[in-house]
Amino acid sequence: MKILVIHGPNLNMLGKREPEHYGSMSMEQINESLAQLAEKSKIEIETFQSNVEGEIVSKIHEALDVGKPYHGIILNAGAYTHTSIALRDAISCINVPVIEVHLSNIHAREEFRHKSLIAPVCKGQIAGLGAESYVLALRYFNSQ
Ligand code: DQA
């Protein structure tokens, strides 16, 4: 089973960025903990980060490429969660389940973060559990 993990804008700054919201782990450390769990579970993971909306759209489209057999996508779309119809449409284009994850509890923060444009086209949403949000998403795919 192959799972694609996508980190959206500003998530490359984790560890340095607003630790009161996002914790002290860097994105590389999150990727490492996912890689360890994946190895134990015999899952292959690929990780990708971009600050550019269109690059994330194109990465999601790769799920349709022959030879890129992703079984699922774990997506932290960062601020694009709240703004991007393009990301939502990209998720709708593919027939691969996407789990939306957030480190912080977006529903307990500013009102503009309460709305996720991608949630209706995702399999589910895990928010507020820090790096564990990603881990739980990977465990879900492993249970399928
Ligand atoms: C985030 C929440 C978003 O509102 C914010 O713009 C982020 C990170 C999270 O993981 O908690 O960049 O997706």
XYZ file of C-alpha atoms and ligand atoms in Angstrom:
157
model
C 0.000 0.000 0.000
C 1.330 3.430 -0.919
C 0.231 6.592 0.887
C 1.027 10.132 -0.175
C 1.459 12.732 2.590
C 1.063 16.343 1.448
C 2.039 19.313 3.577
C 0.738 22.648 2.338
C 1.913 26.224 2.804
C 4.034 27.246 5.785
C 4.240 23.709 7.117
C 7.926 23.636 6.182
C 8.260 26.164 9.031
C 6.954 23.794 11.708
C 9.089 23.778 14.821
C 9.814 27.494 14.405
C 6.277 28.577 13.641
C 3.752 29.486 16.393
C 4.542 26.488 18.625
C 1.539 27.329 20.809
C -0.631 26.223 17.872
C 1.563 23.783 16.010
C 3.898 22.265 18.594
C 7.652 21.928 18.497
C 8.105 19.113 15.995
C 9.531 20.020 12.622
C 7.945 18.742 9.426
C 10.963 16.472 8.949
C 10.370 14.954 12.410
C 6.698 14.363 11.583
C 7.726 12.701 8.316
C 10.235 10.564 10.198
C 7.643 9.337 12.710
C 5.279 8.512 9.816
C 8.078 6.688 8.005
C 8.778 4.592 11.116
C 5.121 3.628 11.505
C 4.863 2.949 7.781
C 7.875 0.653 7.840
C 6.407 -1.381 10.712
C 3.087 -1.599 8.880
C 4.640 -2.422 5.492
C 3.196 0.736 3.986
C 5.175 2.811 1.537
C 4.887 6.556 2.065
C 5.857 9.474 -0.091
C 5.984 12.962 1.408
C 5.617 16.253 -0.427
C 5.540 19.882 0.697
C 4.737 22.980 -1.288
C 3.851 26.566 -0.549
C 2.316 26.869 -4.023
C -1.360 26.039 -4.525
C -0.986 24.860 -8.139
C 1.859 22.517 -7.243
C -0.362 20.838 -4.653
C -3.156 20.563 -7.237
C -0.717 18.900 -9.678
C 0.546 16.540 -6.966
C -3.016 15.424 -6.205
C -3.569 14.812 -9.946
C -0.647 12.357 -9.890
C -2.981 9.964 -8.086
C -4.511 9.366 -11.533
C -1.162 8.601 -13.213
C -0.459 5.047 -14.221
C 2.475 3.884 -12.113
C 1.537 6.121 -9.143
C -0.757 3.774 -7.317
C -1.566 5.817 -4.233
C -4.105 4.080 -2.036
C -4.733 7.202 -0.011
C -3.611 10.750 0.590
C -3.054 12.481 3.937
C -3.414 16.203 3.302
C -2.675 19.143 5.547
C -3.610 21.932 3.175
C -2.669 24.657 5.686
C -4.412 27.950 4.958
C -5.567 26.681 1.532
C -8.028 24.540 3.508
C -10.094 27.668 4.032
C -9.721 29.271 0.606
C -9.012 26.841 -2.191
C -11.772 25.710 -4.536
C -8.943 24.502 -6.816
C -7.757 22.026 -4.173
C -11.298 20.869 -3.543
C -11.823 20.286 -7.267
C -8.513 18.390 -7.495
C -9.636 16.068 -4.692
C -12.941 15.558 -6.515
C -11.029 14.622 -9.704
C -9.406 11.559 -8.189
C -10.884 8.348 -6.937
C -8.426 7.990 -4.056
C -9.533 8.710 -0.466
C -8.079 11.860 1.061
C -7.943 12.440 4.813
C -7.746 16.088 5.827
C -5.474 16.640 8.811
C -4.601 19.637 10.955
C -2.224 19.976 13.853
C -4.405 22.552 15.559
C -8.126 22.388 16.226
C -9.302 24.700 13.449
C -12.807 24.772 14.968
C -11.525 26.256 18.221
C -9.573 29.060 16.541
C -10.456 32.192 14.555
C -13.785 32.019 12.767
C -12.169 32.103 9.309
C -10.521 28.767 10.107
C -13.783 27.058 11.020
C -14.772 26.534 7.401
C -12.915 23.903 5.398
C -13.657 24.034 1.664
C -12.092 20.597 1.227
C -13.897 18.746 4.049
C -16.994 17.806 1.985
C -14.849 15.954 -0.579
C -12.541 14.277 1.939
C -13.066 10.889 3.538
C -12.681 12.457 6.966
C -11.008 15.136 9.002
C -8.636 14.818 11.971
C -7.790 18.086 13.710
C -6.282 19.278 16.943
C -4.098 16.333 17.905
C -0.767 17.778 16.817
C 1.478 15.366 14.901
C -0.795 12.556 16.094
C -3.404 13.792 13.577
C -1.159 12.516 10.762
C -0.335 9.291 12.617
C -4.010 8.464 13.141
C -4.726 9.069 9.467
C -1.958 6.633 8.537
C -3.341 4.077 11.018
C -6.738 4.408 9.362
C -5.289 3.603 5.943
C -3.367 0.709 7.467
C -6.630 -0.722 8.832
C -8.261 -0.746 5.374
C -3.282 24.151 9.926
C -4.451 25.074 10.310
C -4.640 26.157 9.270
O -5.712 27.015 9.643
C -3.386 26.993 9.154
O -3.534 27.964 8.133
C -2.167 26.176 8.935
C -2.014 24.940 9.690
C -2.996 23.125 11.034
O -2.311 22.137 10.750
O -3.422 23.302 12.186
O -1.272 26.557 8.201
O -3.630 23.435 8.754
